[in-house]
Coordinates of C-alpha atoms in Angstrom, one line a residue:
M4 CA 17.4 -4.0 17.6
M5 CA 15.7 -5.3 14.5
D6 CA 12.9 -7.9 15.0
F7 CA 13.9 -10.6 12.5
V8 CA 10.6 -12.5 13.0
T9 CA 8.7 -9.3 11.9
V10 CA 11.0 -9.0 8.9
A11 CA 10.4 -12.6 7.9
A12 CA 6.7 -12.2 8.3
A13 CA 6.7 -9.0 6.2
V14 CA 8.7 -10.6 3.5
A15 CA 6.4 -13.6 3.3
G16 CA 3.3 -11.3 3.2
S17 CA 4.7 -9.0 0.6
V18 CA 6.1 -11.5 -1.9
G19 CA 2.8 -13.4 -2.0
S20 CA 0.6 -10.4 -2.5
A21 CA 2.9 -8.6 -4.9
V22 CA 3.0 -11.6 -7.4
I23 CA -0.5 -13.0 -7.0
F24 CA -2.4 -9.7 -7.5
H25 CA 0.0 -8.0 -10.0
P26 CA -2.5 -8.2 -12.9
F27 CA -4.9 -5.9 -11.0
D28 CA -2.1 -3.4 -10.4
T29 CA -1.4 -3.3 -14.1
L30 CA -5.1 -2.7 -14.9
L31 CA -5.2 0.0 -12.3
T32 CA -2.2 1.8 -13.8
L33 CA -3.7 1.7 -17.3
R34 CA -7.1 2.9 -16.1
Q35 CA -5.6 5.8 -14.0
T36 CA -3.5 7.0 -16.9
S37 CA -6.4 6.5 -19.4
M38 CA -4.2 4.4 -21.6
S39 CA -6.8 1.6 -21.6
A40 CA -10.4 1.3 -20.5
S41 CA -10.5 -2.5 -21.2
C42 CA -9.8 -5.2 -18.7
I43 CA -8.9 -7.6 -21.5
L44 CA -5.2 -7.4 -22.3
P45 CA -2.6 -9.6 -23.9
F46 CA -1.6 -12.1 -21.3
Q47 CA 2.0 -10.9 -21.1
Q48 CA 1.0 -7.4 -20.4
Y49 CA -0.8 -8.3 -17.2
W50 CA 2.6 -9.3 -15.8
R51 CA 4.7 -6.5 -17.0
G52 CA 6.7 -5.0 -14.1
V53 CA 6.1 -8.0 -11.8
T54 CA 9.8 -8.7 -11.4
I55 CA 10.7 -5.2 -10.2
S56 CA 7.5 -5.2 -8.1
A57 CA 8.5 -8.4 -6.3
L58 CA 12.1 -7.3 -5.9
M59 CA 11.4 -3.8 -4.6
S60 CA 8.0 -4.0 -3.0
T61 CA 9.2 -6.7 -0.6
P62 CA 12.0 -4.6 1.0
A63 CA 9.8 -1.5 0.8
F64 CA 6.8 -3.2 2.6
T65 CA 9.2 -4.8 5.1
L66 CA 10.9 -1.5 5.8
S67 CA 7.4 0.1 6.2
L68 CA 6.1 -2.6 8.6
V69 CA 9.3 -2.8 10.7
S70 CA 9.5 1.0 10.9
Y71 CA 5.8 1.2 11.9
R72 CA 6.1 -1.4 14.7
H73 CA 9.4 0.1 15.9
A74 CA 8.0 3.6 15.9
K75 CA 5.0 2.4 17.9
K76 CA 7.4 1.2 20.7
V77 CA 9.4 4.5 20.5
F78 CA 6.3 6.7 20.7
A79 CA 4.6 4.6 23.3
P80 CA 6.0 6.5 26.4
Y81 CA 4.9 9.8 24.9
F82 CA 1.5 9.0 23.3
G83 CA 0.5 5.6 24.9
A84 CA 0.9 2.2 23.3
D85 CA -2.6 2.0 21.9
S86 CA -3.5 5.7 21.2
G87 CA -4.6 7.3 18.0
L88 CA -1.7 9.8 18.2
N89 CA 0.8 6.8 18.3
Y90 CA -0.8 5.2 15.3
I91 CA -0.7 8.5 13.3
A92 CA 2.9 9.3 14.3
S93 CA 4.1 5.8 13.6
S94 CA 2.4 5.6 10.2
V95 CA 3.9 9.0 9.1
T96 CA 7.4 7.8 10.2
A97 CA 7.0 4.5 8.3
D98 CA 5.9 6.4 5.1
I99 CA 8.8 8.8 5.1
V100 CA 11.2 5.9 5.4
S101 CA 9.6 3.4 3.0
N102 CA 8.8 5.8 0.2
V103 CA 12.5 5.9 -0.5
L104 CA 12.0 2.4 -2.0
F105 CA 8.4 2.6 -3.1
T106 CA 8.8 5.7 -5.3
P107 CA 11.5 4.3 -7.7
M108 CA 9.6 1.0 -7.8
E109 CA 6.4 2.7 -8.8
N110 CA 8.2 4.7 -11.5
I111 CA 9.9 1.7 -13.1
K112 CA 6.9 -0.6 -12.7
G113 CA 4.5 1.9 -14.1
R114 CA 6.5 2.5 -17.3
L115 CA 6.8 -1.2 -17.9
Q116 CA 3.0 -1.7 -17.4
L117 CA 2.3 1.0 -20.1
K118 CA 4.4 -0.8 -22.7
N119 CA 2.9 -3.3 -25.2
G120 CA 3.8 -4.7 -28.6
P121 CA 7.0 -5.6 -30.2
G122 CA 10.4 -4.3 -29.2
I123 CA 9.6 -3.8 -25.5
E124 CA 12.5 -3.0 -23.3
S125 CA 13.6 -5.3 -20.5
T126 CA 13.5 -4.0 -17.0
R127 CA 17.3 -3.5 -17.0
E128 CA 17.2 -1.7 -20.4
L129 CA 14.4 0.6 -19.1
I130 CA 16.3 1.5 -15.9
V131 CA 19.5 2.3 -18.0
N132 CA 17.5 4.4 -20.5
I133 CA 15.7 6.4 -17.7
Y134 CA 19.1 7.1 -16.0
K135 CA 20.7 8.2 -19.3
K136 CA 17.9 10.3 -20.6
E137 CA 16.5 11.8 -17.4
G138 CA 19.1 11.3 -14.7
F139 CA 19.0 9.6 -11.2
R140 CA 16.5 12.1 -9.8
S141 CA 13.9 10.8 -12.2
F142 CA 13.6 7.6 -10.3
F143 CA 12.3 9.6 -7.3
R144 CA 9.9 11.7 -9.4
G145 CA 6.7 11.9 -7.3
Y146 CA 8.4 11.2 -3.9
W147 CA 6.8 14.3 -2.2
M148 CA 3.5 13.7 -3.9
G149 CA 3.7 10.1 -2.8
L150 CA 4.1 11.3 0.8
M151 CA 1.1 13.6 0.4
I152 CA -1.0 10.5 -0.8
Y153 CA 0.4 7.6 1.1
T154 CA 0.6 9.4 4.5
P155 CA -3.1 10.2 4.8
N156 CA -3.9 6.8 3.3
S157 CA -1.5 5.1 5.7
V158 CA -2.8 7.1 8.7
C159 CA -6.3 6.2 7.8
Y160 CA -5.5 2.5 7.3
W161 CA -3.5 2.0 10.5
Y162 CA -5.9 4.1 12.6
I163 CA -8.9 2.0 11.5
Y164 CA -7.0 -1.3 11.5
E165 CA -5.5 -0.9 15.0
N166 CA -8.8 0.3 16.6
L167 CA -10.6 -2.6 15.0
K168 CA -8.0 -5.0 16.4
T169 CA -8.4 -3.5 19.8
F170 CA -12.2 -3.8 19.6
M171 CA -12.1 -7.4 18.4
R172 CA -9.6 -8.3 21.1
Q173 CA -11.8 -6.8 23.8
R174 CA -14.7 -8.8 22.5
N175 CA -12.7 -12.0 22.5
I176 CA -11.7 -11.3 26.1
E177 CA -15.4 -10.7 27.1
Q178 CA -16.3 -13.9 25.4
W179 CA -13.6 -15.8 27.2
R180 CA -14.8 -14.5 30.5
D181 CA -18.3 -15.5 29.7
D182 CA -17.1 -19.0 28.8
I183 CA -15.1 -19.3 31.9
A184 CA -18.0 -18.2 34.1
S185 CA -20.2 -20.8 32.5
H186 CA -17.5 -23.4 32.7
N187 CA -17.4 -23.8 28.8
S188 CA -13.7 -23.0 28.5
T189 CA -10.4 -23.9 30.2
S190 CA -8.2 -22.0 27.7
P191 CA -5.7 -19.4 29.2
I192 CA -6.5 -15.7 29.0
S193 CA -3.6 -15.2 26.6
S194 CA -5.5 -17.1 23.9
S195 CA -8.2 -14.5 23.9
R196 CA -5.7 -11.9 22.8
D197 CA -5.0 -13.8 19.6
L198 CA -7.3 -12.8 16.7
T199 CA -8.3 -15.3 14.1
A200 CA -7.3 -15.0 10.5
T201 CA -10.9 -14.0 9.7
Q202 CA -10.8 -11.2 12.2
Y203 CA -7.5 -9.9 10.8
A204 CA -8.9 -10.1 7.3
L205 CA -12.0 -8.2 8.3
A206 CA -10.0 -5.4 10.0
S207 CA -7.7 -5.1 7.0
S208 CA -10.6 -5.0 4.5
I209 CA -12.4 -2.2 6.3
A210 CA -9.2 -0.2 6.8
S211 CA -8.2 -0.6 3.2
L212 CA -11.6 0.4 2.0
G213 CA -11.4 3.6 4.0
G214 CA -7.9 4.6 3.1
E215 CA -8.0 3.7 -0.6
T216 CA -11.4 5.4 -1.2
A217 CA -10.3 8.6 0.6
C218 CA -7.1 9.0 -1.3
N219 CA -8.1 7.7 -4.8
F220 CA -8.0 11.0 -6.6
L221 CA -4.6 12.0 -5.2
D222 CA -3.2 8.6 -6.1
I223 CA -4.3 9.1 -9.7
V224 CA -2.6 12.5 -9.8
R225 CA 0.5 10.9 -8.3
T226 CA 0.6 8.1 -10.9
R227 CA 0.1 10.5 -13.8
Q228 CA 2.8 12.8 -12.5
Q229 CA 5.3 9.9 -12.1
L230 CA 4.6 8.6 -15.6
A231 CA 4.4 12.0 -17.3
L232 CA 7.8 11.5 -19.0
A233 CA 7.0 8.1 -20.4
D234 CA 6.8 8.1 -24.2
E235 CA 3.3 6.6 -24.1
I236 CA 2.0 9.5 -21.9
K237 CA 3.9 12.3 -23.7
R238 CA 2.1 11.3 -27.0
V239 CA -1.4 11.8 -25.5
R240 CA -0.9 14.4 -22.8
P241 CA 2.5 16.2 -23.3
D242 CA 1.6 18.9 -20.8
D243 CA 1.3 16.5 -17.9
Q244 CA 5.0 16.9 -17.2
H245 CA 4.5 20.6 -16.4
G246 CA 3.4 19.9 -12.8
L247 CA 0.8 18.6 -10.4
L248 CA -1.8 21.3 -11.1
T249 CA -1.7 20.6 -14.8
V250 CA -2.1 16.9 -14.2
A251 CA -5.1 17.5 -11.9
R252 CA -6.6 20.0 -14.3
N253 CA -6.3 17.5 -17.2
L254 CA -7.8 14.7 -15.1
I255 CA -10.8 16.8 -14.2
K256 CA -11.3 18.2 -17.7
E257 CA -11.1 14.6 -19.1
N258 CA -13.5 13.0 -16.6
G259 CA -15.5 15.7 -14.7
I260 CA -15.0 16.3 -11.0
V261 CA -17.1 13.4 -9.7
R262 CA -15.8 10.8 -12.1
A263 CA -12.2 12.0 -11.5
L264 CA -12.6 11.4 -7.8
F265 CA -13.6 7.8 -8.3
K266 CA -11.8 6.9 -11.5
G267 CA -10.6 3.3 -11.4
L268 CA -11.7 2.9 -7.8
H269 CA -13.3 -0.5 -8.4
I270 CA -10.1 -1.8 -9.8
R271 CA -8.1 -0.1 -7.1
L272 CA -10.2 -2.0 -4.5
M273 CA -10.0 -5.2 -6.4
Y274 CA -6.2 -4.9 -6.0
A275 CA -5.8 -3.2 -2.6
L276 CA -8.3 -5.3 -0.6
P277 CA -6.9 -8.8 -1.3
V278 CA -3.4 -7.5 -1.1
G279 CA -4.0 -5.9 2.3
V280 CA -5.8 -9.0 3.6
L281 CA -3.3 -11.5 2.4
S282 CA -0.2 -9.6 3.5
M283 CA -1.5 -8.6 6.9
V284 CA -3.0 -12.1 7.7
I285 CA 0.3 -13.7 6.9
V286 CA 2.2 -11.1 8.9
E287 CA -0.1 -11.1 12.0
K288 CA -0.3 -14.9 12.1
I289 CA 3.5 -15.3 12.0
K290 CA 4.2 -12.3 14.3
P291 CA 1.2 -10.8 16.0
D292 CA 1.6 -7.2 17.0
I293 CA 0.4 -7.6 20.6
D294 CA 1.7 -5.2 23.3
D295 CA 3.0 -7.2 26.3
D296 CA 1.3 -4.8 28.6
Y297 CA -2.0 -5.0 26.8
E298 CA -4.7 -4.4 29.4
L299 CA -6.8 -7.4 30.1

C-alpha cells in the first residue's frame, strides 16, 4: 500500500529543491560538457530546463524515495531493518525504478541548458524534434550508464545517511537517559528518536559529499554521452556519439586524468549539497523514516 504521507513529503522536498537550485544545475551541465567555463551567463540561461526539471524530477524523486522506503520494509525480514545490506539492496531497487523517469528528464533538460541565443526551441518543440530525428529510444539514452553512476552514488549516500541517523538517534537517546537520571527532562522516550532539522541536514551533507565526490567522473561521462547527439556537442566533439570509451578518452585527453576526475566538482557540490539538505529535511520532518521496532 502506498504511503501517501511519504509521497506528499517527497513532492514538497523535490519541487522546492529542483526550482531553487536549478541555476547551479545549469552551470554544472555547461562545465561538464566544456561548453562554458564561466559562471556568468545571461539570466535566462540559468533557468533553461527548469520546467521539465520541476515536472519530471518531482515524480522521479518521489518514486525513488517511496521505492526506497518500501524496499527497506520488504527486505527487513531478510537483511534486518537497519543493516547495511538492506540499505544497499533498497537503494539499488529505487535506482532501477526511478531512472526510468530521471533519464529522459536529464536528456531533455541538458539539451535545453546547452542552448543560448535567438531562435531557441521551447521544451515542447525540443521534445518533438528529438522524437522525429532520433526516435523514442533517444530519450532513454544513457539509462544503463545512469544506473552505473547513480547506483554506487545512491548506495554510498543512503549507507552513510542511514548510519549517521542511527548514530545521532543513539546519541539522542543517551542524552535523554542522562537528562532523566539528573531530573532535567520529563519528555517521553519517543521524542529522543526524532532528529532535529540540523541533524538531518548534517547527515545529508556528509552523505552527499561522499557520494557525489566518488562518482563525479562517471557522472561527467554519463552527461556527455547523453548529450552527444545535441547540435552544440556535435560541433565541438562529433566523435562523442561513438560510445562511452570515446567519451571517457576525450575527457581525459582534454583535461588530464586528475583534472578529469574532479572536473566541475565544486559546482556539483554547490548544487548537490543544498538540494540534498533541503529535500531530505523537508521529507524527514514531514514523514520521518523511523522503524516502529527501533531498539531503544
